[in-house]
CSV table of C-alpha atoms (C1' of nucleotides) in Angstrom, one decimal:
chain,number,residue,atom,x,y,z
A,1,MET,CA,11.4,-22.3,16.6
A,2,ASP,CA,9.2,-23.9,13.9
A,3,ASN,CA,6.5,-21.9,15.4
A,4,GLY,CA,8.3,-18.7,14.4
A,5,ARG,CA,8.4,-19.9,10.8
A,6,GLN,CA,4.6,-20.3,10.7
A,7,ILE,CA,4.2,-16.8,12.0
A,8,LYS,CA,6.6,-15.3,9.5
A,9,ASP,CA,5.0,-17.1,6.7
A,10,MET,CA,1.7,-15.7,7.7
A,11,LEU,CA,3.1,-12.1,7.9
A,12,TYR,CA,4.7,-12.2,4.5
A,13,GLU,CA,1.6,-13.7,3.1
A,14,GLN,CA,-0.4,-10.8,4.3
A,15,VAL,CA,1.9,-8.3,2.6
A,16,ALA,CA,1.8,-10.4,-0.5
A,17,ARG,CA,-1.9,-9.7,-0.7
A,18,ILE,CA,-1.0,-6.1,-1.7
A,19,GLY,CA,1.5,-7.5,-4.2
A,20,LYS,CA,-1.0,-9.8,-5.8
A,21,ALA,CA,-3.5,-6.9,-6.1
A,22,ILE,CA,-1.0,-4.9,-8.2
A,23,SER,CA,0.3,-7.9,-10.2
A,24,SER,CA,-2.3,-7.4,-13.0
A,25,PRO,CA,-2.0,-4.7,-15.6
A,26,LYS,CA,-5.8,-4.1,-15.6
A,27,ARG,CA,-5.9,-3.7,-11.9
A,28,LEU,CA,-3.1,-1.1,-12.1
A,29,GLU,CA,-5.1,0.8,-14.7
A,30,LEU,CA,-8.1,0.7,-12.5
A,31,ILE,CA,-6.1,2.1,-9.6
A,32,GLU,CA,-4.8,4.9,-11.7
A,33,LEU,CA,-8.4,5.7,-12.9
A,34,LEU,CA,-9.5,5.8,-9.3
A,35,CYS,CA,-6.7,8.2,-8.5
A,36,GLN,CA,-8.6,10.7,-10.5
A,37,ALA,CA,-12.0,10.4,-9.0
A,38,GLU,CA,-14.5,7.9,-7.7
A,39,LYS,CA,-16.2,6.1,-10.5
A,40,ALA,CA,-19.0,3.6,-11.2
A,41,VAL,CA,-18.1,0.1,-12.4
A,42,GLU,CA,-19.4,0.6,-15.9
A,43,THR,CA,-17.3,3.8,-16.2
A,44,LEU,CA,-14.2,2.1,-15.1
A,45,ALA,CA,-14.9,-0.8,-17.5
A,46,GLN,CA,-15.2,1.5,-20.4
A,47,GLU,CA,-12.2,3.6,-19.6
A,48,ALA,CA,-10.1,0.5,-19.1
A,49,SER,CA,-11.5,-1.1,-22.2
A,50,ILE,CA,-12.8,-4.2,-20.5
A,51,SER,CA,-16.2,-5.9,-19.9
A,52,MET,CA,-18.1,-4.9,-16.8
A,53,LYS,CA,-17.9,-8.4,-15.5
A,54,LEU,CA,-14.2,-8.4,-15.8
A,55,ALA,CA,-13.9,-5.0,-14.2
A,56,SER,CA,-16.1,-6.2,-11.4
A,57,ALA,CA,-13.9,-9.2,-10.8
A,58,HIS,CA,-10.7,-7.1,-10.7
A,59,LEU,CA,-12.3,-4.6,-8.4
A,60,ARG,CA,-13.3,-7.3,-6.1
A,61,GLU,CA,-9.6,-8.3,-5.8
A,62,LEU,CA,-8.7,-4.8,-5.1
A,63,ARG,CA,-11.4,-4.6,-2.4
A,64,ASN,CA,-10.2,-7.9,-0.9
A,65,ALA,CA,-6.7,-6.3,-0.6
A,66,ARG,CA,-8.5,-3.3,1.1
A,67,LEU,CA,-7.1,-0.9,-1.5
A,68,VAL,CA,-10.5,0.3,-2.6
A,69,ASP,CA,-13.9,0.9,-1.0
A,70,THR,CA,-17.4,1.1,-2.4
A,71,ARG,CA,-20.5,3.2,-2.0
A,72,ARG,CA,-23.9,2.5,-3.5
A,73,GLU,CA,-25.8,5.4,-5.1
A,74,GLY,CA,-29.1,4.3,-6.6
A,75,LYS,CA,-28.4,1.6,-9.2
A,76,ASN,CA,-24.7,2.4,-9.3
A,77,ILE,CA,-21.9,1.2,-7.1
A,78,PHE,CA,-19.1,3.7,-6.9
A,79,TYR,CA,-15.5,2.7,-6.2
A,80,ARG,CA,-12.9,4.9,-4.6
A,81,LEU,CA,-9.4,4.5,-3.2
A,82,ALA,CA,-9.6,3.3,0.4
A,83,ASP,CA,-6.8,5.8,1.4
A,84,LYS,CA,-4.8,8.6,-0.1
A,85,ARG,CA,-1.7,6.4,0.5
A,86,VAL,CA,-2.9,4.1,-2.2
A,87,ALA,CA,-2.5,6.9,-4.8
A,88,ASP,CA,1.0,7.5,-3.4
A,89,PHE,CA,1.7,3.8,-3.6
A,90,TRP,CA,0.7,3.7,-7.3
A,91,VAL,CA,3.0,6.6,-8.0
A,92,ASN,CA,5.8,4.9,-6.1
A,93,VAL,CA,5.2,1.6,-8.0
A,94,HIS,CA,5.2,3.1,-11.5
A,95,SER,CA,8.1,5.4,-10.7
A,96,LEU,CA,10.1,2.4,-9.5
A,97,ALA,CA,9.2,0.5,-12.6
A,98,GLU,CA,10.3,3.5,-14.7
A,99,ASP,CA,13.6,3.5,-12.8
A,100,ARG,CA,14.3,-0.2,-13.2
A,101,LEU,CA,12.7,-1.4,-16.4
A,102,VAL,CA,14.6,-0.4,-19.6
A,103,GLU,CA,11.6,-1.5,-21.7
A,104,LEU,CA,9.4,0.9,-20.0
A,105,GLN,CA,11.9,3.7,-20.3
A,106,GLU,CA,12.2,3.1,-24.0
A,107,ALA,CA,8.4,3.0,-24.5
A,108,LEU,CA,7.9,6.3,-22.6
A,109,HIS,CA,10.8,7.9,-24.4
A,110,ASP,CA,9.2,6.9,-27.8
A,111,LEU,CA,5.9,8.4,-26.7
A,112,SER,CA,7.0,11.8,-25.6
A,113,LEU,CA,8.8,12.9,-28.8
A,114,LEU,CA,11.7,14.4,-26.9
A,115,PRO,CA,10.8,16.6,-23.9
A,116,ASP,CA,11.2,20.1,-25.3
A,117,GLU,CA,12.7,22.7,-23.1
A,118,LEU,CA,10.6,25.7,-24.1
A,119,VAL,CA,8.6,25.5,-20.9
A,120,PRO,CA,9.9,25.3,-17.4
A,121,ASN,CA,10.1,21.7,-16.4
A,122,ASP,CA,10.6,21.9,-12.7
A,123,ARG,CA,7.5,22.3,-10.6
A,124,GLU,CA,8.4,25.5,-8.8
A,125,SER,CA,9.1,27.6,-11.9
A,126,LEU,CA,6.2,26.1,-13.8
A,127,MET,CA,3.9,27.2,-10.9
A,128,LYS,CA,5.5,30.6,-10.8
A,129,ALA,CA,4.9,31.1,-14.5
A,130,ALA,CA,1.3,29.8,-14.2
A,131,ARG,CA,0.6,32.1,-11.3
A,132,LYS,CA,1.8,35.1,-13.3
A,133,GLY,CA,-0.3,33.9,-16.3
A,134,GLU,CA,2.8,33.4,-18.5
A,135,VAL,CA,1.8,29.9,-19.3
A,136,VAL,CA,-1.6,28.2,-19.4
A,137,VAL,CA,-1.9,24.9,-17.5
A,138,LEU,CA,-4.5,22.8,-19.2
A,139,ASP,CA,-6.4,19.9,-17.7
A,140,VAL,CA,-7.8,17.8,-20.5
A,141,ARG,CA,-9.4,15.1,-18.3
A,142,PRO,CA,-13.2,14.7,-18.0
A,143,VAL,CA,-14.7,17.5,-15.9
A,144,ASP,CA,-15.6,15.4,-12.9
A,145,GLU,CA,-12.0,14.4,-12.5
A,146,TYR,CA,-11.0,18.0,-12.7
A,147,LEU,CA,-13.5,18.9,-10.1
A,148,THR,CA,-12.2,16.2,-7.8
A,149,ALA,CA,-8.7,17.5,-7.9
A,150,HIS,CA,-6.5,19.5,-10.3
A,151,LEU,CA,-3.2,21.2,-10.4
A,152,PRO,CA,-2.9,24.7,-9.1
A,153,PHE,CA,-4.0,27.3,-11.7
A,154,ALA,CA,-5.2,24.7,-14.1
A,155,ARG,CA,-8.0,25.3,-16.5
A,156,SER,CA,-10.3,22.5,-17.6
A,157,ILE,CA,-11.1,21.7,-21.2
A,158,PRO,CA,-11.8,17.9,-21.7
A,159,LEU,CA,-10.0,16.5,-24.7
A,160,GLY,CA,-13.3,15.8,-26.5
A,161,GLU,CA,-14.3,19.4,-26.4
A,162,LEU,CA,-10.9,20.9,-27.2
A,163,LYS,CA,-11.5,21.2,-30.9
A,164,HIS,CA,-14.6,23.4,-30.4
A,165,ARG,CA,-13.2,25.5,-27.6
A,166,LEU,CA,-9.9,26.5,-29.0
A,167,ALA,CA,-11.0,30.1,-28.9
A,168,GLU,CA,-10.6,30.0,-25.1
A,169,LEU,CA,-6.9,29.5,-25.4
A,170,PRO,CA,-4.3,32.2,-26.1
A,171,LYS,CA,-1.9,31.8,-29.0
A,172,ASP,CA,0.7,34.1,-27.6
A,173,ARG,CA,1.6,32.0,-24.5
A,174,PRO,CA,2.7,28.5,-24.1
A,175,ILE,CA,0.1,25.9,-23.1
A,176,VAL,CA,1.1,23.0,-20.8
A,177,ALA,CA,-1.4,20.1,-21.0
A,178,TYR,CA,-1.6,17.3,-18.5
A,179,CYS,CA,-4.0,14.4,-17.9
A,180,ARG,CA,-4.1,11.3,-15.7
A,181,GLY,CA,-0.5,10.6,-15.5
A,182,PRO,CA,2.4,9.3,-17.7
A,183,TYR,CA,0.4,6.4,-19.1
A,184,CYS,CA,-2.6,8.4,-20.1
A,185,LEU,CA,-2.6,9.5,-23.7
A,186,MET,CA,-5.1,12.3,-23.6
A,187,ALA,CA,-2.6,15.1,-23.0
A,188,PRO,CA,-0.3,13.9,-25.8
A,189,ASP,CA,-3.3,13.9,-28.1
A,190,ALA,CA,-4.2,17.4,-26.9
A,191,VAL,CA,-0.7,18.6,-27.5
A,192,ALA,CA,-0.7,17.2,-31.0
A,193,LEU,CA,-4.0,18.9,-31.8
A,194,LEU,CA,-2.9,22.2,-30.3
A,195,LYS,CA,0.4,22.2,-32.2
A,196,ASP,CA,-1.5,21.4,-35.4
A,197,GLU,CA,-3.6,24.5,-34.8
A,198,GLY,CA,-0.6,26.7,-34.3
A,199,TYR,CA,-0.4,26.8,-30.6
A,200,SER,CA,2.7,26.5,-28.5
A,201,ALA,CA,1.8,23.4,-26.7
A,202,HIS,CA,3.8,21.3,-24.3
A,203,LEU,CA,3.3,18.0,-22.4
A,204,LEU,CA,3.4,17.6,-18.6
A,205,ARG,CA,3.8,14.0,-17.7
A,206,ASP,CA,2.5,14.2,-14.2
A,207,GLY,CA,-1.1,13.9,-13.1
A,208,VAL,CA,-2.5,15.0,-9.8
A,209,ALA,CA,-1.3,11.8,-8.1
A,210,GLU,CA,2.3,12.3,-9.3
A,211,TRP,CA,2.1,16.0,-8.5
A,212,ALA,CA,1.2,15.3,-4.8
A,213,ARG,CA,4.5,13.3,-4.4
A,214,PRO,CA,8.2,14.1,-4.4
A,215,SER,CA,9.0,14.4,-8.0
A,216,GLY,CA,9.7,11.1,-9.7
A,217,ASN,CA,11.6,9.5,-6.9
B,1,MET,CA,-7.3,5.2,-31.3
B,2,ASP,CA,-7.1,1.5,-31.0
B,3,ASN,CA,-3.4,2.0,-31.3
B,4,GLY,CA,-3.4,3.9,-28.0
B,5,ARG,CA,-5.0,1.0,-26.3
B,6,GLN,CA,-2.2,-1.3,-27.3
B,7,ILE,CA,0.4,1.2,-26.0
B,8,LYS,CA,-1.4,1.6,-22.7
B,9,ASP,CA,-1.7,-2.2,-22.3
B,10,MET,CA,2.0,-2.5,-22.8
B,11,LEU,CA,2.9,0.3,-20.3
B,12,TYR,CA,0.7,-1.2,-17.5
B,13,GLU,CA,2.0,-4.6,-18.3
B,14,GLN,CA,5.5,-3.4,-17.6
B,15,VAL,CA,4.6,-1.9,-14.3
B,16,ALA,CA,2.8,-5.1,-13.4
B,17,ARG,CA,6.1,-6.9,-13.7
B,18,ILE,CA,7.1,-5.2,-10.5
B,19,GLY,CA,3.7,-6.2,-9.0
B,20,LYS,CA,4.2,-9.8,-10.0
B,21,ALA,CA,7.7,-9.8,-8.4
B,22,ILE,CA,6.3,-8.9,-5.1
B,23,SER,CA,3.1,-11.0,-5.3
B,24,SER,CA,4.8,-14.0,-3.6
B,25,PRO,CA,5.5,-14.2,0.2
B,26,LYS,CA,8.8,-15.9,-0.3
B,27,ARG,CA,10.0,-13.3,-2.7
B,28,LEU,CA,9.1,-10.6,-0.3
B,29,GLU,CA,11.1,-12.4,2.4
B,30,LEU,CA,14.0,-12.7,0.1
B,31,ILE,CA,13.8,-8.9,-0.6
B,32,GLU,CA,13.8,-8.2,3.1
B,33,LEU,CA,16.8,-10.4,3.6
B,34,LEU,CA,18.6,-8.6,0.8
B,35,CYS,CA,17.8,-5.3,2.5
B,36,GLN,CA,20.2,-6.4,5.2
B,37,ALA,CA,23.2,-7.4,3.1
B,38,GLU,CA,24.2,-9.2,-0.1
B,39,LYS,CA,23.9,-12.9,0.3
B,40,ALA,CA,24.6,-16.2,-1.5
B,41,VAL,CA,21.7,-18.3,-2.8
B,42,GLU,CA,22.2,-21.0,-0.2
B,43,THR,CA,22.3,-18.5,2.7
B,44,LEU,CA,19.1,-17.0,1.4
B,45,ALA,CA,17.5,-20.4,1.0
B,46,GLN,CA,18.3,-21.3,4.6
B,47,GLU,CA,17.2,-18.0,6.1
B,48,ALA,CA,13.9,-18.2,4.2
B,49,SER,CA,13.5,-21.9,5.0
B,50,ILE,CA,13.2,-23.1,1.4
B,51,SER,CA,15.2,-25.3,-0.9
B,52,MET,CA,18.0,-23.9,-2.9
B,53,LYS,CA,16.2,-24.7,-6.1
B,54,LEU,CA,13.1,-22.8,-5.1
B,55,ALA,CA,15.2,-19.9,-3.9
B,56,SER,CA,17.0,-19.9,-7.2
B,57,ALA,CA,13.7,-19.8,-9.1
B,58,HIS,CA,12.3,-17.0,-7.0
B,59,LEU,CA,15.5,-15.0,-7.3
B,60,ARG,CA,15.3,-15.4,-11.0
B,61,GLU,CA,11.9,-13.8,-11.0
B,62,LEU,CA,13.3,-10.9,-8.9
B,63,ARG,CA,16.1,-10.5,-11.4
B,64,ASN,CA,13.8,-10.5,-14.3
B,65,ALA,CA,11.9,-7.7,-12.7
B,66,ARG,CA,15.3,-5.9,-12.3
B,67,LEU,CA,14.9,-5.7,-8.5
B,68,VAL,CA,18.1,-7.6,-7.8
B,69,ASP,CA,21.5,-8.1,-9.3
B,70,THR,CA,24.1,-10.8,-9.0
B,71,ARG,CA,27.8,-11.1,-8.7
B,72,ARG,CA,29.9,-14.3,-8.8
B,73,GLU,CA,32.6,-14.9,-6.3
B,74,GLY,CA,34.3,-18.2,-6.7
B,75,LYS,CA,31.7,-20.9,-6.4
B,76,ASN,CA,29.1,-18.6,-5.0
B,77,ILE,CA,26.7,-16.3,-6.6
B,78,PHE,CA,25.8,-13.3,-4.5
B,79,TYR,CA,22.5,-11.5,-4.8
B,80,ARG,CA,22.0,-7.9,-3.9
B,81,LEU,CA,19.3,-5.3,-4.3
B,82,ALA,CA,19.6,-3.6,-7.7
B,83,ASP,CA,19.0,-0.2,-6.1
B,84,LYS,CA,18.5,1.5,-2.7
B,85,ARG,CA,15.0,2.4,-3.9
B,86,VAL,CA,14.1,-1.3,-3.8
B,87,ALA,CA,14.6,-1.3,0.0
B,88,ASP,CA,12.5,1.8,0.3
B,89,PHE,CA,9.9,0.1,-1.9
B,90,TRP,CA,9.8,-2.9,0.4
B,91,VAL,CA,9.3,-0.6,3.4
B,92,ASN,CA,6.6,1.2,1.6
B,93,VAL,CA,4.8,-2.0,0.6
B,94,HIS,CA,4.8,-3.5,4.1
B,95,SER,CA,3.9,-0.3,5.7
B,96,LEU,CA,0.9,0.1,3.4
B,97,ALA,CA,-0.1,-3.5,4.1
B,98,GLU,CA,0.1,-2.7,7.9
B,99,ASP,CA,-2.1,0.3,7.3
B,100,ARG,CA,-4.7,-1.5,5.2
B,101,LEU,CA,-4.9,-5.1,6.4
B,102,VAL,CA,-6.6,-5.7,9.7
B,103,GLU,CA,-5.3,-9.3,9.8
B,104,LEU,CA,-1.7,-8.0,9.7
B,105,GLN,CA,-2.3,-5.4,12.3
B,106,GLU,CA,-3.8,-8.0,14.7
B,107,ALA,CA,-0.9,-10.5,14.1
B,108,LEU,CA,1.7,-7.8,14.7
B,109,HIS,CA,-0.1,-6.6,17.8
B,110,ASP,CA,-0.2,-10.2,19.2
B,111,LEU,CA,3.5,-10.5,18.6
B,112,SER,CA,4.7,-7.4,20.4
B,113,LEU,CA,3.0,-8.0,23.7
B,114,LEU,CA,2.0,-4.4,24.0
B,115,PRO,CA,4.6,-1.7,23.2
B,116,ASP,CA,5.9,-0.7,26.6
B,117,GLU,CA,6.6,3.0,27.1
B,118,LEU,CA,9.6,2.7,29.3
B,119,VAL,CA,11.9,3.6,26.5
B,120,PRO,CA,11.7,6.6,24.1
B,121,ASN,CA,9.8,5.5,21.1
B,122,ASP,CA,10.3,8.3,18.7
B,123,ARG,CA,13.5,8.2,16.8
B,124,GLU,CA,15.0,11.5,17.9
B,125,SER,CA,14.7,10.9,21.6
B,126,LEU,CA,15.9,7.4,21.2
B,127,MET,CA,19.0,8.5,19.4
B,128,LYS,CA,19.6,11.3,21.9
B,129,ALA,CA,19.4,8.8,24.7
B,130,ALA,CA,21.7,6.4,22.8
B,131,ARG,CA,24.2,9.1,22.1
B,132,LYS,CA,24.4,9.9,25.8
B,133,GLY,CA,24.7,6.2,26.7
B,134,GLU,CA,21.4,6.2,28.6
B,135,VAL,CA,20.2,3.3,26.5
B,136,VAL,CA,22.0,0.5,24.7
B,137,VAL,CA,20.9,-0.1,21.1
B,138,LEU,CA,21.5,-3.7,20.4
B,139,ASP,CA,21.7,-5.2,16.9
B,140,VAL,CA,21.1,-9.0,17.2
B,141,ARG,CA,21.5,-9.8,13.5
B,142,PRO,CA,24.4,-11.8,12.1
B,143,VAL,CA,27.6,-9.8,12.1
B,144,ASP,CA,27.9,-9.4,8.3
B,145,GLU,CA,24.5,-7.7,8.3
B,146,TYR,CA,25.6,-5.4,11.1
B,147,LEU,CA,28.8,-4.6,9.2
B,148,THR,CA,26.8,-3.7,6.0
B,149,ALA,CA,24.7,-1.2,7.8
B,150,HIS,CA,23.4,-0.6,11.3
B,151,LEU,CA,21.6,2.0,13.4
B,152,PRO,CA,23.6,4.8,14.9
B,153,PHE,CA,25.3,3.9,18.2
B,154,ALA,CA,24.2,0.3,17.8
B,155,ARG,CA,26.3,-2.5,19.3
B,156,SER,CA,26.4,-6.0,17.6
B,157,ILE,CA,25.6,-9.2,19.5
B,158,PRO,CA,24.1,-11.8,17.2
B,159,LEU,CA,21.1,-13.6,18.7
B,160,GLY,CA,23.0,-16.9,18.8
B,161,GLU,CA,25.8,-15.5,20.9
B,162,LEU,CA,23.7,-13.5,23.2
B,163,LYS,CA,23.5,-16.1,25.9
B,164,HIS,CA,27.2,-16.3,26.3
B,165,ARG,CA,27.9,-12.6,26.0
B,166,LEU,CA,25.4,-11.2,28.5
B,167,ALA,CA,28.3,-9.9,30.6
B,168,GLU,CA,28.9,-7.2,27.9
B,169,LEU,CA,25.5,-5.6,28.6
B,170,PRO,CA,24.7,-3.3,31.5
B,171,LYS,CA,21.9,-4.2,33.9
B,172,ASP,CA,21.3,-0.7,35.0
B,173,ARG,CA,20.3,0.8,31.7
B,174,PRO,CA,17.5,-0.1,29.3
B,175,ILE,CA,18.5,-2.2,26.3
B,176,VAL,CA,16.7,-1.7,23.0
B,177,ALA,CA,17.0,-4.6,20.6
B,178,TYR,CA,16.3,-4.6,16.9
B,179,CYS,CA,16.8,-7.0,14.0
B,180,ARG,CA,15.8,-7.1,10.3
B,181,GLY,CA,12.5,-5.4,10.6
B,182,PRO,CA,9.0,-6.0,11.9
B,183,TYR,CA,8.7,-9.5,10.5
B,184,CYS,CA,11.9,-10.8,11.9
B,185,LEU,CA,11.6,-12.6,15.2
B,186,MET,CA,15.2,-12.4,16.4
B,187,ALA,CA,14.8,-9.2,18.4
B,188,PRO,CA,11.7,-10.4,20.1
B,189,ASP,CA,13.6,-13.5,21.0
B,190,ALA,CA,16.5,-11.5,22.3
B,191,VAL,CA,14.1,-9.3,24.4
B,192,ALA,CA,12.5,-12.4,25.9
B,193,LEU,CA,15.9,-13.8,26.8
B,194,LEU,CA,17.2,-10.6,28.3
B,195,LYS,CA,14.1,-10.0,30.3
B,196,ASP,CA,14.5,-13.6,31.7
B,197,GLU,CA,17.9,-12.7,32.8
B,198,GLY,CA,16.8,-9.6,34.6
B,199,TYR,CA,17.6,-7.0,32.1
B,200,SER,CA,15.4,-4.1,31.2
B,201,ALA,CA,14.9,-5.0,27.5
B,202,HIS,CA,12.7,-3.4,24.9
B,203,LEU,CA,11.8,-4.1,21.3
B,204,LEU,CA,12.4,-1.8,18.4
B,205,ARG,CA,10.3,-2.8,15.4
B,206,ASP,CA,12.3,-1.0,12.8
B,207,GLY,CA,15.3,-2.5,11.0
B,208,VAL,CA,17.8,-0.5,9.0
B,209,ALA,CA,15.6,-0.3,5.9
B,210,GLU,CA,12.7,1.1,7.9
B,211,TRP,CA,15.0,3.5,9.8
B,212,ALA,CA,16.1,5.0,6.5
B,213,ARG,CA,12.6,6.1,5.7
B,214,PRO,CA,10.0,8.5,7.0
B,215,SER,CA,8.6,6.6,10.0
B,216,GLY,CA,6.0,4.1,9.2
B,217,ASN,CA,4.2,6.3,6.6
C,1,DT,C1',41.8,-35.3,-14.5
C,2,DA,C1',38.1,-36.6,-11.4
C,3,DA,C1',35.3,-35.3,-7.8
C,4,DT,C1',32.9,-31.7,-5.2
C,5,DT,C1',30.5,-27.5,-4.5
C,6,DA,C1',27.1,-23.9,-5.7
C,7,DG,C1',24.0,-22.9,-8.6
C,8,DT,C1',21.2,-22.8,-13.0
C,9,DC,C1',18.1,-24.8,-16.6
C,10,DT,C1',14.4,-27.8,-18.4
C,11,DA,C1',10.5,-30.3,-17.9
C,12,DA,C1',6.5,-31.8,-15.5
C,13,DC,C1',2.7,-31.6,-12.3
C,14,DA,C1',-0.3,-29.2,-9.2
C,15,DA,C1',-2.2,-25.0,-7.7
C,16,DT,C1',-3.7,-20.5,-8.7
C,17,DC,C1',-5.5,-16.8,-11.6
C,18,DA,C1',-7.9,-14.5,-15.7
C,19,DT,C1',-11.7,-14.5,-18.3
C,20,DT,C1',-16.3,-15.4,-19.9
C,21,DA,C1',-21.1,-17.1,-19.6
C,22,DG,C1',-25.4,-17.7,-17.0
C,23,DA,C1',-28.0,-17.1,-13.0
C,24,DT,C1',-29.0,-13.9,-9.2
C,25,DT,C1',-29.5,-9.6,-6.3
C,26,DG,C1',-30.8,-5.1,-5.3
C,27,DT,C1',-32.6,-0.6,-7.0
C,28,DA,C1',-35.2,2.4,-9.9
C,29,DT,C1',-38.8,3.2,-13.5
C,30,DG,C1',-43.2,2.5,-16.2
D,1,DC,C1',-46.3,-5.4,-10.0
D,2,DA,C1',-43.4,-6.2,-14.0
D,3,DT,C1',-39.4,-4.7,-16.4
D,4,DA,C1',-34.9,-2.8,-17.0
D,5,DC,C1',-30.6,-1.7,-15.1
D,6,DA,C1',-26.1,-2.0,-12.6
D,7,DA,C1',-23.5,-5.0,-10.7
D,8,DT,C1',-22.3,-9.3,-8.2
D,9,DC,C1',-21.9,-14.3,-7.5
D,10,DT,C1',-21.0,-19.0,-9.2
D,11,DA,C1',-19.1,-22.2,-12.1
D,12,DA,C1',-16.3,-23.5,-15.9
D,13,DT,C1',-12.5,-22.9,-19.1
D,14,DG,C1',-7.8,-22.0,-20.4
D,15,DA,C1',-3.5,-19.7,-19.2
D,16,DT,C1',0.1,-18.6,-15.7
D,17,DT,C1',2.6,-19.7,-11.6
D,18,DG,C1',4.8,-22.4,-7.8
D,19,DT,C1',7.2,-26.3,-6.8
D,20,DT,C1',10.1,-30.3,-7.3
D,21,DA,C1',13.1,-33.6,-9.6
D,22,DG,C1',16.8,-34.5,-12.8
D,23,DA,C1',20.2,-33.1,-16.0
D,24,DC,C1',23.6,-29.6,-16.7
D,25,DT,C1',27.4,-25.8,-15.9
D,26,DA,C1',31.1,-23.3,-14.0
D,27,DA,C1',34.5,-22.8,-10.4
D,28,DT,C1',37.2,-25.1,-6.9
D,29,DT,C1',39.7,-28.8,-4.7
D,30,DA,C1',42.0,-33.4,-4.4
DNA sequence: TAATTAGTCTAACAATCATTAGATTGTATG
DNA sequence: CATACAATCTAATGATTGTTAGACTAATTA
C-alpha cells in the first residue's frame, strides 16, 4: 500500500493549496476587500497599502487556488471572489482565529473601547429596531460597496463624506455604524467622529460577510 | 492614520497564523487524524508516514497556532484538537477545496469508482435504514477511534481484522463502510475486500467530523 | 543508579515564498 | 501610429519554512 500513500499525499497537497493561499496577511486582506465588491488591481493595492506589483502577485496566488476570478473591462482587470463560499470561509477563518488566539482577542478588545450596551446587540432586535426607525444603521464604506450589498435598512454615508453630511443624521436616535468587518477601522472612526459631534453612536463589528453567517461561530 | 495601518497589519497577521498552520499537507493530515481521537506523537508519525521528529515539529506549529493541545501520560505526550471547532474547520477547508479545485475533484472521482446508488446516499434515509437493520454501517478504523466517536448504529471492525471476522457480517444486507473521511483509504480497501468475498458493500465518504457538519457545504 | 523510551530543542541546509525591479502585453486615447 | 495606462510576466534578492541530525529532557524500567 505504498501506492495509497502517494494518493493521500496528493490529496492533502491539494487541500493545502487553500491553506497556502490564506497563509499571508496581505492575501487575507485582499480577500476581505473582495468580500465587499469586485475591484480593480490598483484599487485593491491602494486599499491594502501595497504596490500594484505586489498586489498582482498575491492576486495571482489567490487565482491559482481558485479563490478569485477575473474579468477585464477596458484597461482594468477586475477581481472578484470565485464563489460566495469564499466569503463564508473568510468569516470562518477569522472567527476561528478570534476564538483561538489570545493575542487577537486582546487586540480587538483594545480597539473597541468596551462594547456599550445602549444598543441592541443581537441581530434580531437590532433589525427590529432598525425597521421601526428606532435606530439608524449606517454603512460608512465607499458607495460601490454599499451598492453591491449592504445590511437591511442601512443608509450609506462613506466615511470621507460623513463630516459634511452630518445634517442627514438624527441626533435623537442611536446610530449604529458598520464597515467591512471587524478588522476595518472605518466604522470605529465614524463612531468617534459622531460621538464628538454629540451623536449617540455605536459600533457594529460585523460587515456584510459576517452578517450572512451564523453569528460569530 | 498610519497608525491604523499598523493595527490592521497586526490583525491580519494573527489570522494568517491559522492559515500558515494549515498550509502544509502533513499538518492537515495530522489534524484529520486528531479529528478521530487523541493520539501520541509516535502514533501520529506512523499514521502520517513521517518521522517522529518531523511530526513533532509540525505538531509544534499546530500548537503555536492554538489548534491543538497536549497532555502528558507517563512517557507519552498525547495531542488532541484544542476545540471542536477545529474539526469543523478542517471539514470546511477540505470541502471548500473539493468545491474549488478541479484536480482534487478528479482525483476523488477516480478513487470512488462511481458512487453506486444501491444504498441510500442521503443521511436521513441511510440512518433510517440502519436503525431498522436494513443496512450495516461498518466502522473500519482502529477501535480507539471508534470508541472516541462513531456514526449512529455503526459496528466496529478495524480493517486489519476484517478478513478474519467476515462471519460477523450478513451477506443478505448491504454493508456501508466508512473510515476517517474522504482522504482515508481504509474504507475503500474494506469495500474492495468485501466485494471480493461476495458481500454487497458500499462506500460512505464521510467520517465522524464530516457527519457532524451540514453535508458537504 | 543506569539504561530505555518518548519526545523536545537547537542548529544547519535546502526548498519555498515575499518582494521589488525591469521588460512585456493588451487596451484605450491623442 | 505613437503614447500612456493597467496590469502581468520574468528574474533576482532576501526572508521564511521544511526537513534532518545530534544533543538534550523527563518519565519509566531494570
